[in-house]
Coordinates of N, CA and C in Angstrom, one line a residue:
X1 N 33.4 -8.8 10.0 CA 32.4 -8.2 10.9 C 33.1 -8.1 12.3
X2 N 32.9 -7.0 12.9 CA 33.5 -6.9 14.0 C 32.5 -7.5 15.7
X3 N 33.3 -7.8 16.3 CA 33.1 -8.7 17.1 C 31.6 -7.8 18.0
X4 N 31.7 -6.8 18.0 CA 30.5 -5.8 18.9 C 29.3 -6.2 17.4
X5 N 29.6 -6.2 16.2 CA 28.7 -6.0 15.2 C 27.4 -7.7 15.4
X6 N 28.5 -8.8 15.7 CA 28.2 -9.7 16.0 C 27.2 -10.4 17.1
X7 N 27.4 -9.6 17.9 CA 27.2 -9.3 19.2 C 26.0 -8.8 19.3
X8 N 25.3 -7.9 18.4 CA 24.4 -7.5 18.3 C 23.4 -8.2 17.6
X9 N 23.5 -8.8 16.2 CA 23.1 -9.5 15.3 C 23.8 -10.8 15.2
X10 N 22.8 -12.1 15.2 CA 23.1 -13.4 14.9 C 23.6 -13.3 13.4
X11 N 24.4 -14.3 13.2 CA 24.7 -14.6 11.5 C 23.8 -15.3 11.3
X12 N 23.0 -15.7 11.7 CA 21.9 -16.5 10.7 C 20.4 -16.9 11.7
X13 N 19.3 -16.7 11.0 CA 18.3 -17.7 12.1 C 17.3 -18.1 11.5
X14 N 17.0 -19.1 12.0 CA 16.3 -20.2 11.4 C 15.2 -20.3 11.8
X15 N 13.8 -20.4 11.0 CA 12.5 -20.4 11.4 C 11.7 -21.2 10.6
X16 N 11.6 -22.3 11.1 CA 10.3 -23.5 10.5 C 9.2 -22.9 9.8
X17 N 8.6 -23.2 9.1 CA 7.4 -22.9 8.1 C 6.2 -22.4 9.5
X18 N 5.4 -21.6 9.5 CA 4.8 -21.3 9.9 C 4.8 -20.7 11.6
X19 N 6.3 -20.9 11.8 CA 7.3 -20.5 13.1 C 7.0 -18.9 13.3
X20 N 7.1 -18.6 14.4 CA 6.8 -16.7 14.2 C 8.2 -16.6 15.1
X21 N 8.9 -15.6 14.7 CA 10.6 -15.1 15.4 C 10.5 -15.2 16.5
X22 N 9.6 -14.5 17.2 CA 9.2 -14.3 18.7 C 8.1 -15.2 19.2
X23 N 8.1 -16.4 18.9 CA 7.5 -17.3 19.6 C 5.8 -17.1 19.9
X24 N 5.3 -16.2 19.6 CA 4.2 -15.4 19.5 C 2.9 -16.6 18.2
X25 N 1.8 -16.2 18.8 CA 0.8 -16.7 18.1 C 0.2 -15.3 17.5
X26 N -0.3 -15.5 16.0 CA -0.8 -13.9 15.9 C -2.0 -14.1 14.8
X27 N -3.4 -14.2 14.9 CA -4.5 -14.3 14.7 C -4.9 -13.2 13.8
X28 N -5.9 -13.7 12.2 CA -6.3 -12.3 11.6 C -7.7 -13.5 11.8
X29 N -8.2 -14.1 12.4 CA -9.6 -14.9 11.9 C -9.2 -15.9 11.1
X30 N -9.4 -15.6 9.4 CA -9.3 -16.9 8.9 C -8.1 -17.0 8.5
X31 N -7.2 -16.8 9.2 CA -5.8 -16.9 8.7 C -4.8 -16.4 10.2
X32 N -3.9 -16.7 10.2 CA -2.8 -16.6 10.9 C -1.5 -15.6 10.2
X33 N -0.8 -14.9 11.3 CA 0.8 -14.5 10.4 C 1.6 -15.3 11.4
X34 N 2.9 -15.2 11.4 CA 4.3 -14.9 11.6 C 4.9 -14.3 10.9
X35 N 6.0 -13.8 12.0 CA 7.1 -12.8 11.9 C 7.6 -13.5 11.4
X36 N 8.3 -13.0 10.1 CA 9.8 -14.1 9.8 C 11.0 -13.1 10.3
X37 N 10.8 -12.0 9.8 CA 12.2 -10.7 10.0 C 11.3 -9.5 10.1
X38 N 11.4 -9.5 11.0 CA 11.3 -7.7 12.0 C 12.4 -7.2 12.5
X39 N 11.8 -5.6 12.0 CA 13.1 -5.0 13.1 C 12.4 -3.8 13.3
X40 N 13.2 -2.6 14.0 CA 13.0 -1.8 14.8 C 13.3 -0.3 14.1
X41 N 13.9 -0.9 12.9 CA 14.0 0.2 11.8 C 12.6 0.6 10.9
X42 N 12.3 1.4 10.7 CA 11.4 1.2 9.5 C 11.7 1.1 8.4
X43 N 13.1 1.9 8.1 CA 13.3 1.8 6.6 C 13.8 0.7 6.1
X44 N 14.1 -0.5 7.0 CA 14.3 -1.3 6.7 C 13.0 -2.5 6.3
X45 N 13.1 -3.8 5.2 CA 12.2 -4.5 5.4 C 11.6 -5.0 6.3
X46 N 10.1 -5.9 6.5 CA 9.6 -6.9 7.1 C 8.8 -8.1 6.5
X47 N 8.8 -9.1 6.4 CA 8.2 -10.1 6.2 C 7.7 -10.3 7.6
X48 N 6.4 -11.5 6.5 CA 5.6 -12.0 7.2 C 4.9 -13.5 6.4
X49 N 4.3 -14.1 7.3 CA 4.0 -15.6 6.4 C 2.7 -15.8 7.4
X50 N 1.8 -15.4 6.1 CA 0.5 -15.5 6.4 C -0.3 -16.9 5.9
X51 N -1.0 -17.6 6.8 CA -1.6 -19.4 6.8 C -2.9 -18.5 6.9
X52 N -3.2 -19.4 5.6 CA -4.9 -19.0 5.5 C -5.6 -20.5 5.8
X53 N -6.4 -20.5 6.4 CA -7.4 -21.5 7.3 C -9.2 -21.9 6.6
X54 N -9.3 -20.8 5.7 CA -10.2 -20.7 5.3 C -10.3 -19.7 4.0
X55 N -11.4 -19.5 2.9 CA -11.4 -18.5 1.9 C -11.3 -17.1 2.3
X56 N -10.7 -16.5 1.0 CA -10.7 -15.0 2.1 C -9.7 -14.1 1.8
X57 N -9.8 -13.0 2.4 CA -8.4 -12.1 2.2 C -9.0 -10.9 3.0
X58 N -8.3 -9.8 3.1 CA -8.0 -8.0 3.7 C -8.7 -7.9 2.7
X59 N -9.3 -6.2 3.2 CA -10.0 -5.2 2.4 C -9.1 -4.4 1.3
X60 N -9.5 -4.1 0.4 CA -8.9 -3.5 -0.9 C -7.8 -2.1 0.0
X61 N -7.4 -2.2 -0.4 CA -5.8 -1.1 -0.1 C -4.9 -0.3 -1.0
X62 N -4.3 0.3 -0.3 CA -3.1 0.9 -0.8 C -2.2 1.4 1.0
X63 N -0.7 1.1 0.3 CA -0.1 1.7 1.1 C 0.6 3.1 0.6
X64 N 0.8 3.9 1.7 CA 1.3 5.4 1.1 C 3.0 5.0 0.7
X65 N 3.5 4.6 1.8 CA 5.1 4.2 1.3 C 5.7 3.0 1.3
X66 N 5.1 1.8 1.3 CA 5.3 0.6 1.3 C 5.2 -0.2 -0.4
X67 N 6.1 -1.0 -0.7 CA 6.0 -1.9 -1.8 C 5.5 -3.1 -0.9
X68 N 4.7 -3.9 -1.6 CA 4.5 -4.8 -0.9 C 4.6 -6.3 -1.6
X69 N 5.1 -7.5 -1.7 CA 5.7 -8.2 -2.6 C 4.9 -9.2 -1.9
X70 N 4.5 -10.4 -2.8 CA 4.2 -11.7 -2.3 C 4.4 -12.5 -2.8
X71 N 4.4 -13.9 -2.4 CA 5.5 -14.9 -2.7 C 4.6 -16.3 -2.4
X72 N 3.8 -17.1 -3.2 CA 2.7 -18.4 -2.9 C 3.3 -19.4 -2.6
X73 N 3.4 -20.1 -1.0 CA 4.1 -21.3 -0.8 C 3.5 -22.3 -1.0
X74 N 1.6 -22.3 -0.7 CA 0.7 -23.1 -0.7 C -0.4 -22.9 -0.8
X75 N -0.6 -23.6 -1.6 CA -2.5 -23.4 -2.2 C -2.7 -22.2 -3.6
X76 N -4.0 -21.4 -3.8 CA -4.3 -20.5 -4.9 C -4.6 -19.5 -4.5
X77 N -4.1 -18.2 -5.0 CA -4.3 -17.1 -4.6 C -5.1 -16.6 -6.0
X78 N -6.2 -15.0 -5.1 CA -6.4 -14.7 -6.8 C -6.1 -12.9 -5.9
X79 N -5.5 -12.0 -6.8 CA -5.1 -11.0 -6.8 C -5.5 -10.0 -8.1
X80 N -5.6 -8.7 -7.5 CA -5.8 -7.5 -8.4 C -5.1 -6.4 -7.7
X81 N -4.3 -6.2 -8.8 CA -3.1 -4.7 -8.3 C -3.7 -4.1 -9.5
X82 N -4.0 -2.7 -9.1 CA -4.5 -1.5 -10.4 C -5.8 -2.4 -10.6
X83 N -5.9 -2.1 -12.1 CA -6.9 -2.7 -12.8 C -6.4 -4.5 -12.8
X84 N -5.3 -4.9 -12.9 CA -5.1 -6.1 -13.1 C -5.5 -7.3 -12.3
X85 N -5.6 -8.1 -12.9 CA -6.2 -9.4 -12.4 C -5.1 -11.0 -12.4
X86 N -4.8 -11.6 -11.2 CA -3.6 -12.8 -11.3 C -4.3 -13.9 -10.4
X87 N -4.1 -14.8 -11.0 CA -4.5 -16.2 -10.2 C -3.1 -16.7 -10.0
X88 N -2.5 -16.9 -8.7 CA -1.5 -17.6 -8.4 C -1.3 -18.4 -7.8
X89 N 0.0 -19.3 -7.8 CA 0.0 -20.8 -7.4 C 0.9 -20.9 -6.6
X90 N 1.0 -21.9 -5.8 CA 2.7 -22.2 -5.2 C 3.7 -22.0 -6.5
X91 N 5.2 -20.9 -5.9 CA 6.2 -20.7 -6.4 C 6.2 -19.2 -7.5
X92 N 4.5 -19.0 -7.8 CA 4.6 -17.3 -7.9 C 5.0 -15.9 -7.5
X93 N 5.1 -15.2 -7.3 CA 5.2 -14.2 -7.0 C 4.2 -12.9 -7.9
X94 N 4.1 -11.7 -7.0 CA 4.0 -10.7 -7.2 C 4.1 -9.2 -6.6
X95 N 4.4 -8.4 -7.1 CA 4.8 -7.1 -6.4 C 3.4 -6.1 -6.7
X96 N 3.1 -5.2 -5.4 CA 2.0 -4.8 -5.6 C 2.8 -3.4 -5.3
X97 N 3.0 -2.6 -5.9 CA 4.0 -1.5 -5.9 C 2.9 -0.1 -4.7
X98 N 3.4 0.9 -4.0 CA 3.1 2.1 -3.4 C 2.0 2.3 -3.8
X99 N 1.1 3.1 -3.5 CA 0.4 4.2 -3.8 C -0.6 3.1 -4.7
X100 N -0.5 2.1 -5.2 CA -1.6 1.3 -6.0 C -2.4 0.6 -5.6
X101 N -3.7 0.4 -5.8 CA -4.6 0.0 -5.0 C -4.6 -1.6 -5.1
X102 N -4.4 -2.6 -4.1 CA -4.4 -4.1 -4.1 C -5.3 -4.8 -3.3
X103 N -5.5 -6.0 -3.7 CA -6.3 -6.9 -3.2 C -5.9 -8.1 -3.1
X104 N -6.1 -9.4 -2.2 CA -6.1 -10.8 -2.3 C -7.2 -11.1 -1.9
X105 N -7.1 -12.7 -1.9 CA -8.3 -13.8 -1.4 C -7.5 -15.6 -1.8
X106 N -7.6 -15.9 -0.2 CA -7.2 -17.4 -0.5 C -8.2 -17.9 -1.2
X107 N -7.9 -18.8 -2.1 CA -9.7 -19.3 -2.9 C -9.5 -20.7 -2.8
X108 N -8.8 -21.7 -2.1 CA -8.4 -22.9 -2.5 C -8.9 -24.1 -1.2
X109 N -9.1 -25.1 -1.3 CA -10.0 -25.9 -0.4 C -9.4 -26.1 0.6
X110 N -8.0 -26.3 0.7 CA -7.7 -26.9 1.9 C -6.7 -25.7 2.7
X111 N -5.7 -25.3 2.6 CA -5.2 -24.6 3.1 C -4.1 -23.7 2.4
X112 N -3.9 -22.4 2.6 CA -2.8 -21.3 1.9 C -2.2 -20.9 2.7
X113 N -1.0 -20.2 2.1 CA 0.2 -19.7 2.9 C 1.3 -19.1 1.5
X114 N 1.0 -17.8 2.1 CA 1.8 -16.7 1.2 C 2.6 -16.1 2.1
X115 N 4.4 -15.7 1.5 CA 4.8 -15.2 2.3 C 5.2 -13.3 1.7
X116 N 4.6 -12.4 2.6 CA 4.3 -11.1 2.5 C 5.1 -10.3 3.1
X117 N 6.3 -9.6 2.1 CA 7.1 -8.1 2.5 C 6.8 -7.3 2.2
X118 N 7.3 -6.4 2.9 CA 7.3 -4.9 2.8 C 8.4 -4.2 3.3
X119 N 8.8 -3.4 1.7 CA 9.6 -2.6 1.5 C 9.5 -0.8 1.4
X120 N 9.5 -0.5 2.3 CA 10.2 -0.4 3.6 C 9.1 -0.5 4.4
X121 N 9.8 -1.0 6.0 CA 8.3 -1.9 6.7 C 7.6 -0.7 7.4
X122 N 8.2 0.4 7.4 CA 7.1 1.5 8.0 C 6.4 0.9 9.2
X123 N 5.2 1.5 9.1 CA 4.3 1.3 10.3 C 3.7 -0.7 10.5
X124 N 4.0 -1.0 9.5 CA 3.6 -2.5 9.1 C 3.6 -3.1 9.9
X125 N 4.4 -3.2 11.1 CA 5.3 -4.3 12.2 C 3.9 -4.0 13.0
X126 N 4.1 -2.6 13.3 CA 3.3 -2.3 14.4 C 1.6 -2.4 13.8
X127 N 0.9 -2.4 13.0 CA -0.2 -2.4 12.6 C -0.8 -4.1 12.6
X128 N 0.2 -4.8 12.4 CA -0.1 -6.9 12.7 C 0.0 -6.6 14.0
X129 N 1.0 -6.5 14.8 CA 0.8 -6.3 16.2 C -0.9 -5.9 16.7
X130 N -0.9 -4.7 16.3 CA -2.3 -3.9 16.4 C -3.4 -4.9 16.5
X131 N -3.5 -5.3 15.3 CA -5.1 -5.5 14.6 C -4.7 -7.5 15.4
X132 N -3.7 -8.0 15.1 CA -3.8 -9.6 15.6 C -4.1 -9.8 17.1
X133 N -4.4 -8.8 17.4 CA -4.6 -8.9 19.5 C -6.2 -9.3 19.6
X134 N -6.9 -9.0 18.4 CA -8.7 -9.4 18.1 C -8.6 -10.6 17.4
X135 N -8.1 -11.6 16.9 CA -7.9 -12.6 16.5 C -8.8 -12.8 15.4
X136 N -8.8 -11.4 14.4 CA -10.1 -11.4 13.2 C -9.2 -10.6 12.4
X137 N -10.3 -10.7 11.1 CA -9.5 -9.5 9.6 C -9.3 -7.7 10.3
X138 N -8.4 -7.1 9.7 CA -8.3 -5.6 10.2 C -9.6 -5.7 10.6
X139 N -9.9 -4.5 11.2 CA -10.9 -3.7 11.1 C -11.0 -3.3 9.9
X140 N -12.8 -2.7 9.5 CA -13.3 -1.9 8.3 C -12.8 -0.3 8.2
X141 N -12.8 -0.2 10.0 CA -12.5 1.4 9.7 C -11.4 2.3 9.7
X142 N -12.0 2.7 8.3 CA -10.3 4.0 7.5 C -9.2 4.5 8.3
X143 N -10.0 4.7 9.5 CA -9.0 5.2 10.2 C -7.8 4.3 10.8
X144 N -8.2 3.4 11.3 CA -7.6 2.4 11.2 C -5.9 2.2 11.0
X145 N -6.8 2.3 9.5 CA -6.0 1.9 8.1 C -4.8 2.9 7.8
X146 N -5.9 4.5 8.1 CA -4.6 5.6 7.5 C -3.8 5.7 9.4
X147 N -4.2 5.6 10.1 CA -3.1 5.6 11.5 C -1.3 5.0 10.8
X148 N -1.5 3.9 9.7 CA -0.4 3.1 10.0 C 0.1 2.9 8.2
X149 N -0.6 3.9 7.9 CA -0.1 4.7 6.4 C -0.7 4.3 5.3
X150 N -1.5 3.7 5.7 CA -2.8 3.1 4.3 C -3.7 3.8 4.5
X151 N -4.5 3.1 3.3 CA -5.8 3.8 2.6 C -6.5 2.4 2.6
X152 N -7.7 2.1 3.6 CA -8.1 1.2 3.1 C -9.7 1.9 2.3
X153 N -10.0 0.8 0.8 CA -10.5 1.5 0.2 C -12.3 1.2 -0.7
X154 N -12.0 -0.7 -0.4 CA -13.7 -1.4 -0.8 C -13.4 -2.3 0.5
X155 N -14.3 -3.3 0.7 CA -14.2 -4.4 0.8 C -13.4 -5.6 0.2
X156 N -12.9 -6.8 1.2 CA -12.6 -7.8 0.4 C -12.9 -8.3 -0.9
X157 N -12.4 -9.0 -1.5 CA -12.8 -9.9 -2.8 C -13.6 -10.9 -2.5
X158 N -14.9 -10.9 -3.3 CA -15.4 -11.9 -3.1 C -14.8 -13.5 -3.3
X159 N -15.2 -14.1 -2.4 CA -14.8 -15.6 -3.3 C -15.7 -16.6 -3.2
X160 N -16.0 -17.6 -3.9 CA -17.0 -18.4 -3.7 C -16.7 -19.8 -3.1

């Protein structure tokens, strides 16, 4: 690696569980994100590591160019990609691929935390930015949603 390459980019960086890159607090209501890896590319990935505080999840979706992967560090998740249906645990995973319509919901008593990319991060970076400045879930309205290349498409999942 050449010394300018270096210079640009740290070899490594380290971020504690629930740490956001930029020192930043970032609010969806019942739940929190951080940044783990942002960048300024779109085509490149983004993660994020979302702490849920209470039951719950986003409205039913699709992204137009985004794969969107998740990864359960803590607590129960229940998920539906397409028609499908997954209850997930710490150390799961799942991929909710483009164009297909998904859903979550923390459902678990004390606290969750799933960690959420996207491939490629498109508009993504800037749309947590957007919507975490009201310290609540997205907004309901479509428009919203398609500004930053989604479709959003029902309501959340119920949970009890």
């Amino acid at each position: 690696m050449s010394e300018s390459r270096s210079a640009e980019r740290p070899s490594a960086l380290l971020l504690a569980a629930g740490a956001d890159r930029e020192g930043e607090s970032r609010g969806l209501g019942i739940s929190t994100i951080a940044f783990k890896v942002s960048t300024p590319t779109p085509s490149d990935p983004f993660l994020l590591e979302n702490t849920f505080l209470a039951k719950g999840g986003p409205a039913r979706h699709l992204h137009d160019d985004q794969d969107e992967w998740f990864s359960v560090l803590e607590g129960e998740f229940q998920f539906e990609v397409g028609a499908e249906r997954f209850r997930l645990q710490p150390g799961d995973s799942l991929l909710a691929p483009r164009q297909v319509p998904h859903v979550w919901a923390f459902e678990g008593s004390a606290r969750g935390r799933i960690l959420v990319a996207f491939f490629p991060a498109g508009k993504m970076e800037a749309f947590f930015r957007e919507v975490s400045k009201a310290n609540a879930m997205p907004p309901q309205d479509p428009g919203v949603w398609r500004a930053y290349g989604m479709e959003r498409l029902r309501p959340p999942l119920p949970v009890e």
